[in-house]
PDB file of C-alpha atoms in Angstrom:
ATOM      1  CA  MET A   1     -42.957-314.233 -24.379  1.00  0.00           C
ATOM      2  CA  PRO A   2     -44.557-315.939 -27.377  1.00  0.00           C
ATOM      3  CA  GLY A   3     -45.096-313.663 -30.347  1.00  0.00           C
ATOM      4  CA  ARG A   4     -42.523-311.113 -29.195  1.00  0.00           C
ATOM      5  CA  ALA A   5     -38.922-310.502 -30.152  1.00  0.00           C
ATOM      6  CA  ASP A   6     -37.540-310.822 -26.645  1.00  0.00           C
ATOM      7  CA  PRO A   7     -33.851-310.226 -25.835  1.00  0.00           C
ATOM      8  CA  GLU A   8     -31.506-313.179 -25.988  1.00  0.00           C
ATOM      9  CA  PRO A   9     -31.042-314.796 -22.577  1.00  0.00           C
ATOM     10  CA  VAL A  10     -27.823-313.880 -20.833  1.00  0.00           C
ATOM     11  CA  ALA A  11     -25.116-316.524 -20.637  1.00  0.00           C
ATOM     12  CA  GLY A  12     -25.538-318.867 -17.694  1.00  0.00           C
ATOM     13  CA  SER A  13     -29.242-318.134 -17.206  1.00  0.00           C
ATOM     14  CA  LEU A  14     -31.952-320.784 -17.074  1.00  0.00           C
ATOM     15  CA  LEU A  15     -33.457-319.879 -20.453  1.00  0.00           C
ATOM     16  CA  ALA A  16     -29.996-319.890 -22.050  1.00  0.00           C
ATOM     17  CA  HIS A  17     -29.718-323.572 -21.096  1.00  0.00           C
ATOM     18  CA  LEU A  18     -33.130-324.585 -22.493  1.00  0.00           C
ATOM     19  CA  GLU A  19     -34.195-325.674 -25.954  1.00  0.00           C
ATOM     20  CA  PRO A  20     -36.920-323.507 -27.575  1.00  0.00           C
ATOM     21  CA  ALA A  21     -39.677-326.023 -26.771  1.00  0.00           C
ATOM     22  CA  ASP A  22     -38.765-326.038 -23.083  1.00  0.00           C
ATOM     23  CA  ARG A  23     -38.562-322.252 -23.020  1.00  0.00           C
ATOM     24  CA  ARG A  24     -42.077-321.992 -24.445  1.00  0.00           C
ATOM     25  CA  LEU A  25     -43.406-324.603 -22.035  1.00  0.00           C
ATOM     26  CA  LEU A  26     -41.953-322.795 -19.033  1.00  0.00           C
ATOM     27  CA  LEU A  27     -43.156-319.345 -20.081  1.00  0.00           C
ATOM     28  CA  ASP A  28     -46.611-320.581 -21.091  1.00  0.00           C
ATOM     29  CA  ARG A  29     -47.176-322.056 -17.613  1.00  0.00           C
ATOM     30  CA  GLY A  30     -46.936-318.660 -15.933  1.00  0.00           C
ATOM     31  CA  THR A  31     -48.593-315.251 -15.889  1.00  0.00           C
ATOM     32  CA  PRO A  32     -46.969-312.365 -17.805  1.00  0.00           C
ATOM     33  CA  ARG A  33     -46.012-309.436 -15.576  1.00  0.00           C
ATOM     34  CA  THR A  34     -44.476-306.019 -16.143  1.00  0.00           C
ATOM     35  CA  PHE A  35     -42.749-303.836 -13.571  1.00  0.00           C
ATOM     36  CA  PRO A  36     -41.394-300.282 -13.827  1.00  0.00           C
ATOM     37  CA  ALA A  37     -37.838-299.319 -12.973  1.00  0.00           C
ATOM     38  CA  ASP A  38     -36.864-298.974  -9.306  1.00  0.00           C
ATOM     39  CA  GLU A  39     -39.530-301.290  -7.922  1.00  0.00           C
ATOM     40  CA  VAL A  40     -39.044-304.107  -5.416  1.00  0.00           C
ATOM     41  CA  VAL A  41     -40.383-307.323  -6.947  1.00  0.00           C
ATOM     42  CA  LEU A  42     -39.161-309.771  -4.279  1.00  0.00           C
ATOM     43  CA  ARG A  43     -38.385-308.751  -0.704  1.00  0.00           C
ATOM     44  CA  GLN A  44     -36.042-310.407   1.776  1.00  0.00           C
ATOM     45  CA  GLY A  45     -37.976-312.014   4.623  1.00  0.00           C
ATOM     46  CA  ASP A  46     -41.276-312.289   2.740  1.00  0.00           C
ATOM     47  CA  PRO A  47     -42.944-315.721   2.446  1.00  0.00           C
ATOM     48  CA  THR A  48     -42.256-317.586  -0.783  1.00  0.00           C
ATOM     49  CA  ASP A  49     -45.161-318.453  -3.054  1.00  0.00           C
ATOM     50  CA  HIS A  50     -43.852-317.853  -6.583  1.00  0.00           C
ATOM     51  CA  VAL A  51     -40.820-317.438  -8.827  1.00  0.00           C
ATOM     52  CA  LEU A  52     -40.191-314.918 -11.594  1.00  0.00           C
ATOM     53  CA  VAL A  53     -38.595-315.748 -14.941  1.00  0.00           C
ATOM     54  CA  LEU A  54     -37.038-312.545 -16.236  1.00  0.00           C
ATOM     55  CA  VAL A  55     -37.774-312.066 -19.945  1.00  0.00           C
ATOM     56  CA  SER A  56     -36.392-308.562 -20.526  1.00  0.00           C
ATOM     57  CA  GLY A  57     -34.724-305.881 -18.447  1.00  0.00           C
ATOM     58  CA  TRP A  58     -32.316-305.970 -15.514  1.00  0.00           C
ATOM     59  CA  VAL A  59     -32.609-306.237 -11.745  1.00  0.00           C
ATOM     60  CA  ARG A  60     -30.244-306.114  -8.793  1.00  0.00           C
ATOM     61  CA  VAL A  61     -30.213-308.581  -5.916  1.00  0.00           C
ATOM     62  CA  ASP A  62     -29.359-307.236  -2.447  1.00  0.00           C
ATOM     63  CA  ALA A  63     -29.214-308.924   0.940  1.00  0.00           C
ATOM     64  CA  VAL A  64     -28.898-307.779   4.528  1.00  0.00           C
ATOM     65  CA  THR A  65     -26.434-309.937   6.444  1.00  0.00           C
ATOM     66  CA  ARG A  66     -26.882-311.236   9.993  1.00  0.00           C
ATOM     67  CA  ASP A  67     -24.741-308.426  11.396  1.00  0.00           C
ATOM     68  CA  GLY A  68     -26.831-305.806   9.610  1.00  0.00           C
ATOM     69  CA  GLY A  69     -24.432-305.193   6.737  1.00  0.00           C
ATOM     70  CA  GLU A  70     -25.564-304.717   3.161  1.00  0.00           C
ATOM     71  CA  LEU A  71     -24.426-306.889   0.268  1.00  0.00           C
ATOM     72  CA  LEU A  72     -24.988-306.364  -3.439  1.00  0.00           C
ATOM     73  CA  VAL A  73     -25.275-310.004  -4.437  1.00  0.00           C
ATOM     74  CA  ALA A  74     -25.622-309.810  -8.214  1.00  0.00           C
ATOM     75  CA  PHE A  75     -27.258-308.320 -11.248  1.00  0.00           C
ATOM     76  CA  ARG A  76     -29.716-310.530 -13.131  1.00  0.00           C
ATOM     77  CA  GLY A  77     -30.949-310.175 -16.686  1.00  0.00           C
ATOM     78  CA  PRO A  78     -33.026-311.803 -19.426  1.00  0.00           C
ATOM     79  CA  GLY A  79     -33.417-315.542 -18.930  1.00  0.00           C
ATOM     80  CA  ASP A  80     -32.641-315.619 -15.215  1.00  0.00           C
ATOM     81  CA  VAL A  81     -35.115-317.150 -12.782  1.00  0.00           C
ATOM     82  CA  LEU A  82     -35.575-315.246  -9.525  1.00  0.00           C
ATOM     83  CA  GLY A  83     -36.644-316.744  -6.220  1.00  0.00           C
ATOM     84  CA  ASP A  84     -35.810-320.300  -7.207  1.00  0.00           C
ATOM     85  CA  LEU A  85     -33.769-321.244  -4.141  1.00  0.00           C
ATOM     86  CA  ALA A  86     -36.477-320.170  -1.718  1.00  0.00           C
ATOM     87  CA  ALA A  87     -39.082-322.011  -3.792  1.00  0.00           C
ATOM     88  CA  LEU A  88     -37.076-325.237  -3.777  1.00  0.00           C
ATOM     89  CA  ARG A  89     -36.301-325.390  -0.080  1.00  0.00           C
ATOM     90  CA  GLU A  90     -38.300-328.066   1.699  1.00  0.00           C
ATOM     91  CA  ARG A  91     -41.226-326.585   3.572  1.00  0.00           C
ATOM     92  CA  THR A  92     -41.574-327.180   7.296  1.00  0.00           C
ATOM     93  CA  GLN A  93     -44.142-325.853   9.730  1.00  0.00           C
ATOM     94  CA  ALA A  94     -42.587-322.398   9.426  1.00  0.00           C
ATOM     95  CA  PRO A  95     -43.087-320.650   6.058  1.00  0.00           C
ATOM     96  CA  THR A  96     -40.130-320.470   3.698  1.00  0.00           C
ATOM     97  CA  VAL A  97     -38.973-316.873   3.312  1.00  0.00           C
ATOM     98  CA  ARG A  98     -36.888-315.081   0.725  1.00  0.00           C
ATOM     99  CA  THR A  99     -33.219-314.534   1.466  1.00  0.00           C
ATOM    100  CA  ALA A 100     -32.673-311.447  -0.708  1.00  0.00           C
ATOM    101  CA  THR A 101     -34.437-308.414  -2.127  1.00  0.00           C
ATOM    102  CA  VAL A 102     -34.769-307.964  -5.895  1.00  0.00           C
ATOM    103  CA  ARG A 103     -35.235-304.439  -7.253  1.00  0.00           C
ATOM    104  CA  THR A 104     -35.671-303.484 -10.901  1.00  0.00           C
ATOM    105  CA  LEU A 105     -32.950-301.386 -12.524  1.00  0.00           C
ATOM    106  CA  THR A 106     -34.973-300.934 -15.705  1.00  0.00           C
ATOM    107  CA  ALA A 107     -38.540-301.628 -16.692  1.00  0.00           C
ATOM    108  CA  ILE A 108     -38.830-305.401 -16.918  1.00  0.00           C
ATOM    109  CA  THR A 109     -41.112-308.055 -18.310  1.00  0.00           C
ATOM    110  CA  ALA A 110     -41.322-311.381 -16.548  1.00  0.00           C
ATOM    111  CA  VAL A 111     -43.397-314.510 -16.162  1.00  0.00           C
ATOM    112  CA  GLN A 112     -44.656-315.361 -12.689  1.00  0.00           C
ATOM    113  CA  LEU A 113     -45.116-319.020 -11.763  1.00  0.00           C
ATOM    114  CA  ARG A 114     -46.617-320.218  -8.530  1.00  0.00           C
ATOM    115  CA  ARG A 115     -44.193-322.272  -6.485  1.00  0.00           C
ATOM    116  CA  GLU A 116     -46.241-325.461  -6.862  1.00  0.00           C
ATOM    117  CA  ARG A 117     -46.399-325.158 -10.647  1.00  0.00           C
ATOM    118  CA  PHE A 118     -42.681-324.435 -10.894  1.00  0.00           C
ATOM    119  CA  VAL A 119     -41.813-327.472  -8.762  1.00  0.00           C
ATOM    120  CA  GLU A 120     -44.199-329.633 -10.789  1.00  0.00           C
ATOM    121  CA  LEU A 121     -42.418-328.626 -14.001  1.00  0.00           C
ATOM    122  CA  LEU A 122     -39.079-329.581 -12.494  1.00  0.00           C
ATOM    123  CA  GLU A 123     -40.439-332.951 -11.391  1.00  0.00           C
ATOM    124  CA  THR A 124     -41.909-333.803 -14.793  1.00  0.00           C
ATOM    125  CA  ARG A 125     -39.445-332.163 -17.201  1.00  0.00           C
ATOM    126  CA  PRO A 126     -35.862-333.323 -16.553  1.00  0.00           C
ATOM    127  CA  SER A 127     -34.457-331.037 -19.255  1.00  0.00           C
ATOM    128  CA  ILE A 128     -35.758-327.972 -17.384  1.00  0.00           C
ATOM    129  CA  THR A 129     -34.399-329.349 -14.116  1.00  0.00           C
ATOM    130  CA  LEU A 130     -30.993-329.769 -15.758  1.00  0.00           C
ATOM    131  CA  GLY A 131     -31.169-326.212 -17.085  1.00  0.00           C
ATOM    132  CA  LEU A 132     -31.889-324.900 -13.595  1.00  0.00           C
ATOM    133  CA  ALA A 133     -29.007-326.949 -12.190  1.00  0.00           C
ATOM    134  CA  ARG A 134     -26.706-325.393 -14.782  1.00  0.00           C
ATOM    135  CA  GLN A 135     -27.903-321.906 -13.856  1.00  0.00           C
ATOM    136  CA  MET A 136     -27.165-322.698 -10.210  1.00  0.00           C
ATOM    137  CA  ALA A 137     -23.727-324.009 -11.182  1.00  0.00           C
ATOM    138  CA  SER A 138     -22.972-320.775 -13.052  1.00  0.00           C
ATOM    139  CA  ARG A 139     -23.934-318.742 -10.002  1.00  0.00           C
ATOM    140  CA  LEU A 140     -21.846-320.926  -7.695  1.00  0.00           C
ATOM    141  CA  VAL A 141     -18.812-320.432  -9.938  1.00  0.00           C
ATOM    142  CA  GLN A 142     -19.375-316.662  -9.854  1.00  0.00           C
ATOM    143  CA  ALA A 143     -19.677-316.700  -6.070  1.00  0.00           C
ATOM    144  CA  GLU A 144     -16.565-318.848  -5.657  1.00  0.00           C
ATOM    145  CA  THR A 145     -14.615-316.572  -7.994  1.00  0.00           C
ATOM    146  CA  ALA A 146     -15.680-313.552  -5.929  1.00  0.00           C
ATOM    147  CA  ARG A 147     -14.575-315.264  -2.706  1.00  0.00           C
ATOM    148  CA  THR A 148     -11.218-316.119  -4.256  1.00  0.00           C
ATOM    149  CA  ASP A 149     -10.772-312.515  -5.382  1.00  0.00           C
ATOM    150  CA  THR A 150     -11.507-311.283  -1.854  1.00  0.00           C
ATOM    151  CA  ALA A 151      -8.960-313.681  -0.373  1.00  0.00           C
ATOM    152  CA  THR A 152      -6.153-313.157  -2.883  1.00  0.00           C
ATOM    153  CA  LEU A 153      -6.391-309.662  -4.402  1.00  0.00           C
ATOM    154  CA  ASP A 154      -5.881-306.242  -2.886  1.00  0.00           C
ATOM    155  CA  VAL A 155      -8.738-303.755  -3.095  1.00  0.00           C
ATOM    156  CA  ASN A 156      -7.306-301.865  -6.070  1.00  0.00           C
ATOM    157  CA  ARG A 157      -7.217-304.961  -8.223  1.00  0.00           C
ATOM    158  CA  ARG A 158     -10.542-306.279  -6.906  1.00  0.00           C
ATOM    159  CA  VAL A 159     -12.227-303.077  -8.081  1.00  0.00           C
ATOM    160  CA  ALA A 160     -10.588-303.343 -11.503  1.00  0.00           C
ATOM    161  CA  VAL A 161     -11.498-307.022 -11.880  1.00  0.00           C
ATOM    162  CA  TYR A 162     -15.080-306.393 -10.735  1.00  0.00           C
ATOM    163  CA  LEU A 163     -15.579-303.648 -13.324  1.00  0.00           C
ATOM    164  CA  ALA A 164     -13.899-305.700 -16.050  1.00  0.00           C
ATOM    165  CA  ARG A 165     -16.266-308.611 -15.450  1.00  0.00           C
ATOM    166  CA  LEU A 166     -19.258-306.310 -15.947  1.00  0.00           C
ATOM    167  CA  LEU A 167     -18.107-305.119 -19.377  1.00  0.00           C
ATOM    168  CA  PRO A 168     -19.257-308.047 -21.579  1.00  0.00           C
ATOM    169  CA  ALA A 169     -22.886-307.969 -20.428  1.00  0.00           C
ATOM    170  CA  HIS A 170     -23.293-304.303 -19.535  1.00  0.00           C
ATOM    171  CA  GLY A 171     -20.773-302.316 -21.569  1.00  0.00           C
ATOM    172  CA  VAL A 172     -22.092-299.893 -24.201  1.00  0.00           C
ATOM    173  CA  ARG A 173     -19.487-298.519 -26.584  1.00  0.00           C
ATOM    174  CA  THR A 174     -19.416-294.746 -27.066  1.00  0.00           C
ATOM    175  CA  PRO A 175     -16.942-292.342 -28.719  1.00  0.00           C
ATOM    176  CA  GLU A 176     -15.387-291.753 -25.283  1.00  0.00           C
ATOM    177  CA  GLY A 177     -15.031-295.430 -24.385  1.00  0.00           C
ATOM    178  CA  VAL A 178     -17.353-298.022 -22.875  1.00  0.00           C
ATOM    179  CA  VAL A 179     -20.112-296.991 -20.471  1.00  0.00           C
ATOM    180  CA  LEU A 180     -21.340-299.508 -17.915  1.00  0.00           C
ATOM    181  CA  ALA A 181     -25.084-299.303 -18.507  1.00  0.00           C
ATOM    182  CA  LEU A 182     -25.949-300.050 -14.891  1.00  0.00           C
ATOM    183  CA  PRO A 183     -26.652-297.554 -12.129  1.00  0.00           C
ATOM    184  CA  LEU A 184     -23.585-298.319 -10.023  1.00  0.00           C
ATOM    185  CA  THR A 185     -22.228-296.234  -7.156  1.00  0.00           C
ATOM    186  CA  GLN A 186     -18.941-296.587  -5.351  1.00  0.00           C
ATOM    187  CA  GLN A 187     -20.920-297.825  -2.342  1.00  0.00           C
ATOM    188  CA  ASP A 188     -22.437-300.554  -4.552  1.00  0.00           C
ATOM    189  CA  ILE A 189     -18.949-301.652  -5.564  1.00  0.00           C
ATOM    190  CA  ALA A 190     -17.850-301.667  -1.926  1.00  0.00           C
ATOM    191  CA  HIS A 191     -20.815-303.863  -0.966  1.00  0.00           C
ATOM    192  CA  SER A 192     -20.066-306.218  -3.875  1.00  0.00           C
ATOM    193  CA  ILE A 193     -16.383-306.815  -3.206  1.00  0.00           C
ATOM    194  CA  GLY A 194     -16.352-306.641   0.588  1.00  0.00           C
ATOM    195  CA  ALA A 195     -14.332-303.448   0.919  1.00  0.00           C
ATOM    196  CA  SER A 196     -14.803-300.090   2.594  1.00  0.00           C
ATOM    197  CA  LEU A 197     -16.174-297.133   0.673  1.00  0.00           C
ATOM    198  CA  ARG A 198     -12.950-295.230   1.330  1.00  0.00           C
ATOM    199  CA  ALA A 199     -10.817-298.022  -0.125  1.00  0.00           C
ATOM    200  CA  VAL A 200     -13.018-298.250  -3.225  1.00  0.00           C
ATOM    201  CA  ALA A 201     -12.875-294.473  -3.706  1.00  0.00           C
ATOM    202  CA  ARG A 202      -9.071-294.651  -3.597  1.00  0.00           C
ATOM    203  CA  ALA A 203      -9.061-297.476  -6.141  1.00  0.00           C
ATOM    204  CA  ILE A 204     -11.370-295.567  -8.502  1.00  0.00           C
ATOM    205  CA  SER A 205      -9.141-292.494  -8.147  1.00  0.00           C
ATOM    206  CA  LEU A 206      -6.104-294.600  -9.040  1.00  0.00           C
ATOM    207  CA  LEU A 207      -7.842-295.957 -12.152  1.00  0.00           C
ATOM    208  CA  ARG A 208      -8.896-292.431 -13.073  1.00  0.00           C
ATOM    209  CA  ASP A 209      -5.359-291.077 -12.632  1.00  0.00           C
ATOM    210  CA  ARG A 210      -4.159-293.763 -15.039  1.00  0.00           C
ATOM    211  CA  GLY A 211      -6.786-292.742 -17.587  1.00  0.00           C
ATOM    212  CA  ILE A 212      -8.642-296.062 -17.356  1.00  0.00           C
ATOM    213  CA  VAL A 213     -12.029-294.977 -15.967  1.00  0.00           C
ATOM    214  CA  GLU A 214     -14.018-291.911 -15.061  1.00  0.00           C
ATOM    215  CA  PRO A 215     -15.861-291.919 -11.712  1.00  0.00           C
ATOM    216  CA  PRO A 216     -19.620-292.516 -11.726  1.00  0.00           C
ATOM    217  CA  ALA A 217     -21.620-289.674 -13.278  1.00  0.00           C
ATOM    218  CA  ARG A 218     -25.381-290.015 -12.980  1.00  0.00           C
ATOM    219  CA  GLY A 219     -24.727-293.551 -11.773  1.00  0.00           C
ATOM    220  CA  ARG A 220     -22.768-294.628 -14.860  1.00  0.00           C
ATOM    221  CA  ILE A 221     -19.057-295.464 -14.980  1.00  0.00           C
ATOM    222  CA  LEU A 222     -17.163-294.619 -18.171  1.00  0.00           C
ATOM    223  CA  VAL A 223     -14.304-296.991 -18.992  1.00  0.00           C
ATOM    224  CA  THR A 224     -12.015-294.952 -21.209  1.00  0.00           C
ATOM    225  CA  ARG A 225      -9.453-297.726 -21.758  1.00  0.00           C
ATOM    226  CA  PRO A 226     -11.361-301.020 -21.656  1.00  0.00           C
ATOM    227  CA  GLU A 227      -8.424-303.012 -23.013  1.00  0.00           C
ATOM    228  CA  VAL A 228      -6.324-301.985 -20.007  1.00  0.00           C
ATOM    229  CA  LEU A 229      -9.134-302.740 -17.570  1.00  0.00           C
ATOM    230  CA  THR A 230      -9.700-306.230 -18.981  1.00  0.00           C
ATOM    231  CA  ALA A 231      -5.966-306.926 -18.663  1.00  0.00           C
ATOM    232  CA  PHE A 232      -6.551-307.112 -14.909  1.00  0.00           C
ATOM    233  CA  LEU A 233      -8.434-310.376 -15.513  1.00  0.00           C
ATOM    234  CA  GLY A 234      -5.119-311.984 -16.419  1.00  0.00           C
ATOM    235  CA  ASP A 235      -1.711-310.966 -15.184  1.00  0.00           C
ATOM    236  CA  PRO A 236      -1.764-307.480 -13.683  1.00  0.00           C
ATOM    237  CA  PRO A 237      -0.235-304.820 -15.921  1.00  0.00           C
ATOM    238  CA  ASN A 238       3.198-303.565 -14.949  1.00  0.00           C
ATOM    239  CA  GLY A 239       3.109-301.167 -12.061  1.00  0.00           C
ATOM    240  CA  THR A 240      -0.003-302.521 -10.334  1.00  0.00           C
TER     241      THR A 240
END
């Protein structure tokens, strides 16, 4: 927000794709909001009347599928806009509702824009519209990559690849290795990669036996050999 040293937007987010003038314009059009950790800020099934532009902090996006299953869709951070797809869908007689629930992982600051004001900005400011399109493209690439992983990789490697992809944005280096600074359980990983909890537990045990990770403690995973974990993003190391 203006006058504050806010975190840099994460790669692929809306604010990361905007010039400073467009960032200021977007943030100035909304109302500053703060939320504590572990609070639902958008709820699946609720009517849509606003979007949130995340300025600082992290959230998780979860959805309940048609068959009642749970899916951890993504983590979102500084610069991401939340609720944009629901806000952009054409309204009919029935109200447009949100398709996912967003819960804070940390305390966050955000700017809330009413749906009408957000749409008006997109209609009158092509550079912001292009930035939003690029954010959507980044998310589509992430989703397509996840689908490809599910179709082509076994569970052991899917777990390794999933953790490796979290390292750049969420890894905090410590004397013991790199800690993933996100509250992440084995069930969360299972929901994210489309695997059973038992299969994920076996994969984590395998990585632990090889000295690559330590299982979640207080919701944090310690990656003791990050260079080995990131090797799974290319050709699998020998023996996998």
